[in-house]
Coordinates of C-alpha atoms and ligand atoms in Angstrom, one line a residue:
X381 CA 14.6 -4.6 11.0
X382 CA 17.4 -7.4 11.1
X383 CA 19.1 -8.5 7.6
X384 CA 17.1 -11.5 7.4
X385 CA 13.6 -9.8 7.8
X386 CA 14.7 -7.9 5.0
X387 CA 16.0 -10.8 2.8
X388 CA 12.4 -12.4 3.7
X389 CA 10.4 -9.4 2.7
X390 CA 12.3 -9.4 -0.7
X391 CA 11.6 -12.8 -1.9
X392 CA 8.3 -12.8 -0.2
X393 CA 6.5 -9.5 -1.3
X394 CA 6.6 -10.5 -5.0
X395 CA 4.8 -13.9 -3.9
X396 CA 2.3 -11.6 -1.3
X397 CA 1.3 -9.3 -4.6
X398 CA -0.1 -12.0 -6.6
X399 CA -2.9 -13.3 -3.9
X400 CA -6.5 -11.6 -5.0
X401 CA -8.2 -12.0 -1.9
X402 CA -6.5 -8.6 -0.2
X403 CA -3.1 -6.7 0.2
X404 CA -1.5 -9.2 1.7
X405 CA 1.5 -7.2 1.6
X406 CA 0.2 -5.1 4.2
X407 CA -1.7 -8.3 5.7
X408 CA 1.7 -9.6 6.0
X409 CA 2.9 -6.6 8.1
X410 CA -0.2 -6.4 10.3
X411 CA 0.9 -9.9 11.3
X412 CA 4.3 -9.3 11.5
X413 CA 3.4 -6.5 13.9
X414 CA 1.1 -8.8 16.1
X415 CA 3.5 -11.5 16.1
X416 CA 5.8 -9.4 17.6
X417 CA 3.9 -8.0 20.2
X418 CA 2.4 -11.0 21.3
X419 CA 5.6 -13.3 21.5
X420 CA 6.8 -10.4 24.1
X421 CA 4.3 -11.1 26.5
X422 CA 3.5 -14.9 26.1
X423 CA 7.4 -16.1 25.1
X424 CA 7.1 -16.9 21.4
X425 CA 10.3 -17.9 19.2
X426 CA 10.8 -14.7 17.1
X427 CA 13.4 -16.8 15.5
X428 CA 11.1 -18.9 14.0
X429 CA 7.6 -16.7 14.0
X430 CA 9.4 -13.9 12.1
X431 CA 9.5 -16.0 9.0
X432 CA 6.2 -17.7 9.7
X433 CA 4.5 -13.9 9.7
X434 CA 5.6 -12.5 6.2
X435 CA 5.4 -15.7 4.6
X436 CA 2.4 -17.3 6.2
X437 CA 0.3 -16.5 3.1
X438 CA 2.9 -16.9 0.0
X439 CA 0.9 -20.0 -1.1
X440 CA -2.0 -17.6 -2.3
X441 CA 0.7 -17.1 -5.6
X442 CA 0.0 -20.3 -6.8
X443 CA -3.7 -21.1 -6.2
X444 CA -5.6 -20.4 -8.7
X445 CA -8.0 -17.5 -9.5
X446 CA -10.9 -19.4 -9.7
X447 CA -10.1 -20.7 -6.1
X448 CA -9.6 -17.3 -4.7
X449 CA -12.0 -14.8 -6.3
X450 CA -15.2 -17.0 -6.0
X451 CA -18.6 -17.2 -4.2
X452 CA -18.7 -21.0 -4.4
X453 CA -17.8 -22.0 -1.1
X454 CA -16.7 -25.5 -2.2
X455 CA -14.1 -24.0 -4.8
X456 CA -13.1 -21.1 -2.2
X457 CA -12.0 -23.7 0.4
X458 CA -9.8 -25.9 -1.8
X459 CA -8.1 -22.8 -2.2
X460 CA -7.2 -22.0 1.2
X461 CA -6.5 -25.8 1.5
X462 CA -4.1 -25.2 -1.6
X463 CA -2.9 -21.9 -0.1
X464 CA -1.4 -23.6 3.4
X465 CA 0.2 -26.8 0.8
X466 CA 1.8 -24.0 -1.1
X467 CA 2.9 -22.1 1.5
X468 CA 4.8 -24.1 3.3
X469 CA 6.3 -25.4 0.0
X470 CA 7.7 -21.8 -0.9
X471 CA 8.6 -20.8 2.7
X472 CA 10.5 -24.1 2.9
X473 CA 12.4 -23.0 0.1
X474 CA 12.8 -19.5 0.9
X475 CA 14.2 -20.5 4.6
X476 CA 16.8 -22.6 2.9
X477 CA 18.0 -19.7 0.3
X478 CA 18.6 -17.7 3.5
X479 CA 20.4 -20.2 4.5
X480 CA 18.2 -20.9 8.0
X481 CA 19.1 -24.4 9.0
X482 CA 17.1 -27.9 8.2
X483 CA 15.1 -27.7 11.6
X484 CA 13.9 -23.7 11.1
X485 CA 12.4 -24.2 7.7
X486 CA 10.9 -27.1 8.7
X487 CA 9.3 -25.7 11.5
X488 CA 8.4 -22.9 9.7
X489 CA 7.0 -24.6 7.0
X490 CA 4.5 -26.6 9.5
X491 CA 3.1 -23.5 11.1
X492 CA 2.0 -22.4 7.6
X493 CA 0.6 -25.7 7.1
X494 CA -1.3 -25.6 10.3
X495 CA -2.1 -22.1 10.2
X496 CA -5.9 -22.5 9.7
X497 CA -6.1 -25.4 12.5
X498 CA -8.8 -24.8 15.3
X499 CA -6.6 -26.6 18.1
X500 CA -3.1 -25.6 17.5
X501 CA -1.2 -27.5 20.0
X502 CA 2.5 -25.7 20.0
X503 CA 2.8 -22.5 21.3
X504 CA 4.6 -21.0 17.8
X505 CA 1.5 -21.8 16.0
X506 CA -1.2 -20.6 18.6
X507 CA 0.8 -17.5 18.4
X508 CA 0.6 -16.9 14.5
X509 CA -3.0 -17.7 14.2
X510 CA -4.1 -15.5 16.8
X511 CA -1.7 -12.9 15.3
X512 CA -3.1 -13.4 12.1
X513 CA -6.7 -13.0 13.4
X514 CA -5.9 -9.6 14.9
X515 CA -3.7 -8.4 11.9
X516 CA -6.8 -6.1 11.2
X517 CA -6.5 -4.4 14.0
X518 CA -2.6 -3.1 13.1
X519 CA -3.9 -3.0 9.3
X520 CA -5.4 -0.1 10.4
X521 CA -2.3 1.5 11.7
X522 CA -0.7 0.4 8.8
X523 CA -3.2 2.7 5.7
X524 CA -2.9 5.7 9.2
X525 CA 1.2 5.6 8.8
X526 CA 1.4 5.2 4.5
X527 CA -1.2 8.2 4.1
X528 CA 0.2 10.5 6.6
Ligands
LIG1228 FE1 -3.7 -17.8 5.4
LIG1229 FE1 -3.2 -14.5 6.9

């Protein structure tokens, strides 16, 4: 793990705790994992999707509880509407304590905007939303490696 992935999981996993929905510490990780994988073979910027993966989902600390733990579908998709606003507000901010330049939060910060988008059109973004569809898949591998 580089410095910087480990200055991001710092600030982030605090943010990560707070959503209800799921661990999305271990979410996070799944995606991570994915992102990885998947950049390898199809040329994704690691500079940039590294970030995007463990924070993706930060803006689930400020939504609140009556948008995440409900069964009124209405009410549950403001809050993931709320969760990509917020997100990319707090990654924004995170990026630029790490000191990332202008142009990486920025970029960062519209992938978590556009994470939930059905026609991505830049390769980054394509990358973290399949990523974070198949982040169950290494979740798995994740609870296997904490309980051995
Ligand atoms: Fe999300
Ligand atoms: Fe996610």
């Amino acid at each position: 793990m580089s410095i910087k992935e480990g200055q991001i999981w710092k600030l982030a996993r605090p943010l990560l705790e707070k959503g209800l929905n799921k661990d999305f510490v271990l979410h996070a990780q799944g995606v991570l994992a994915a992102v990885k994988l998947i950049a390898k073979e199809e040329g994704g910027d690691l500079e940039i999707l590294i970030p995007a993966a463990i924070l993706h989902d930060v803006g689930w600390a400020k939504v609140p509880n009556d948008n995440q733990k409900t069964k009124d579908t209405e009410k549950r998709a403001e809050g993931e509407k709320l969760h990509l606003i917020f997100g990319a507000e707090l990654a924004g901010d995170i990026m630029q304590k790490l000191d990332y330049s202008d142009k990486a939060a920025k970029e960062v910060a519209k992938i978590i905007k556009s994470h939930m988008d059905t026609e991505p059109n830049d390769k980054n973004t394509k990358i973290l939303i399949d990523a974070d569809a198949l982040s169950d898949v290494f979740r798995d591998n994740f609870y296997a490696e904490s309980k051995a």
